[in-house]
Amino acid sequence: MCDSMDEVTQAVLAKNDDLAASLREELARRGVSVVNLLSSPGSGKTELLGRVLARAVERAIPVAALTADLATDNDAHRLARSGAPVKQLLTDGLCHLEARQLRGHVESWLAEGTSLLFVENVGNLVCPASYDLGESLRIVLMAVTEGEDKPLKYPTAFGSAHLVVLTKTDLAGPAGFDQAAFAANIQRVNPGVELMFSCARTGDGVDTLLDRVLAVRDGAAVHRPPLAPRPHSHAHAHAQSDAHIHTHTHEDAASGLAAGRVS
């Protein structure tokens, strides 16, 4: 029975990878880069994304966002305040997005001329980590309040990231966050990955993150994580396409905490 279930799981993931590969190619032809955002609930992902979207709108960058949740459209309303086009995906209680869902929304909703699409995945560091969405960049976010050992507890998520963003850095002191230990743990599961720092409350790191995403959109090299669902080179290098959609889914740092990056 276990062998059978494992075979089913592998078949599902293989089909998703095939769809993601074709979607990545399709999006590349349209000039669209997808940024897949993964984190635990409460990491500050939505607030930071809202700030990034607002800055992109200010800079006349053709950007859009899809946000996924088990229930409610609260995050879509929050993100829409940025002025960017936003659409909510409801997963009916399941805990991850798949490439088939993303493709359906890209076909039916994404405006022509959009060059950057942010996908706010379901708040969960387990299931979403195994599903390639045809993204150009996978960013895993973590708040300082979550503890520096999270990369070791969720090695698939952190080990598949092209970029890691530490959020809520203004709370590092009160939370007793050990930045050096966190940086070391990140390097253990994903050697060489970029680490950025942000604080949505103050705006620190917003422009740095947007500039990094734009660089990838424009062809900058992307880190190759050891646990990537599929090899990635740089923006617009690969992609995928397939069936229709339904919204069903499953579940070395710098010394200061200033906005910036560490390779």
Tab-separated table of C-alpha atoms in Angstrom, residues 166 169 172 177-181 183 195 197 252-262:
chain	number	residue	atom	x	y	z
A	166	LEU	CA	13.899	37.551	6.405
A	169	THR	CA	13.479	42.602	11.177
A	172	ALA	CA	14.686	40.841	15.935
A	177	PHE	CA	16.570	36.282	17.100
A	178	ASP	CA	20.003	34.740	16.470
A	179	GLN	CA	20.864	36.057	13.014
A	180	ALA	CA	24.193	34.229	12.747
A	181	ALA	CA	22.579	30.889	13.569
A	183	ALA	CA	22.328	32.371	8.303
A	195	LEU	CA	19.546	36.233	1.943
A	197	PHE	CA	16.333	41.517	5.000
A	252	ASP	CA	26.018	34.491	5.498
A	253	ALA	CA	24.405	37.257	6.840
A	254	ALA	CA	25.596	40.848	7.276
A	255	SER	CA	26.184	41.986	10.811
A	256	GLY	CA	23.197	44.315	11.056
A	257	LEU	CA	19.530	43.748	10.183
A	258	ALA	CA	19.493	46.529	7.636
A	259	ALA	CA	17.821	46.006	4.274
A	260	GLY	CA	20.191	44.223	1.919
A	261	ARG	CA	21.355	40.893	0.696
A	262	VAL	CA	23.921	38.277	1.531
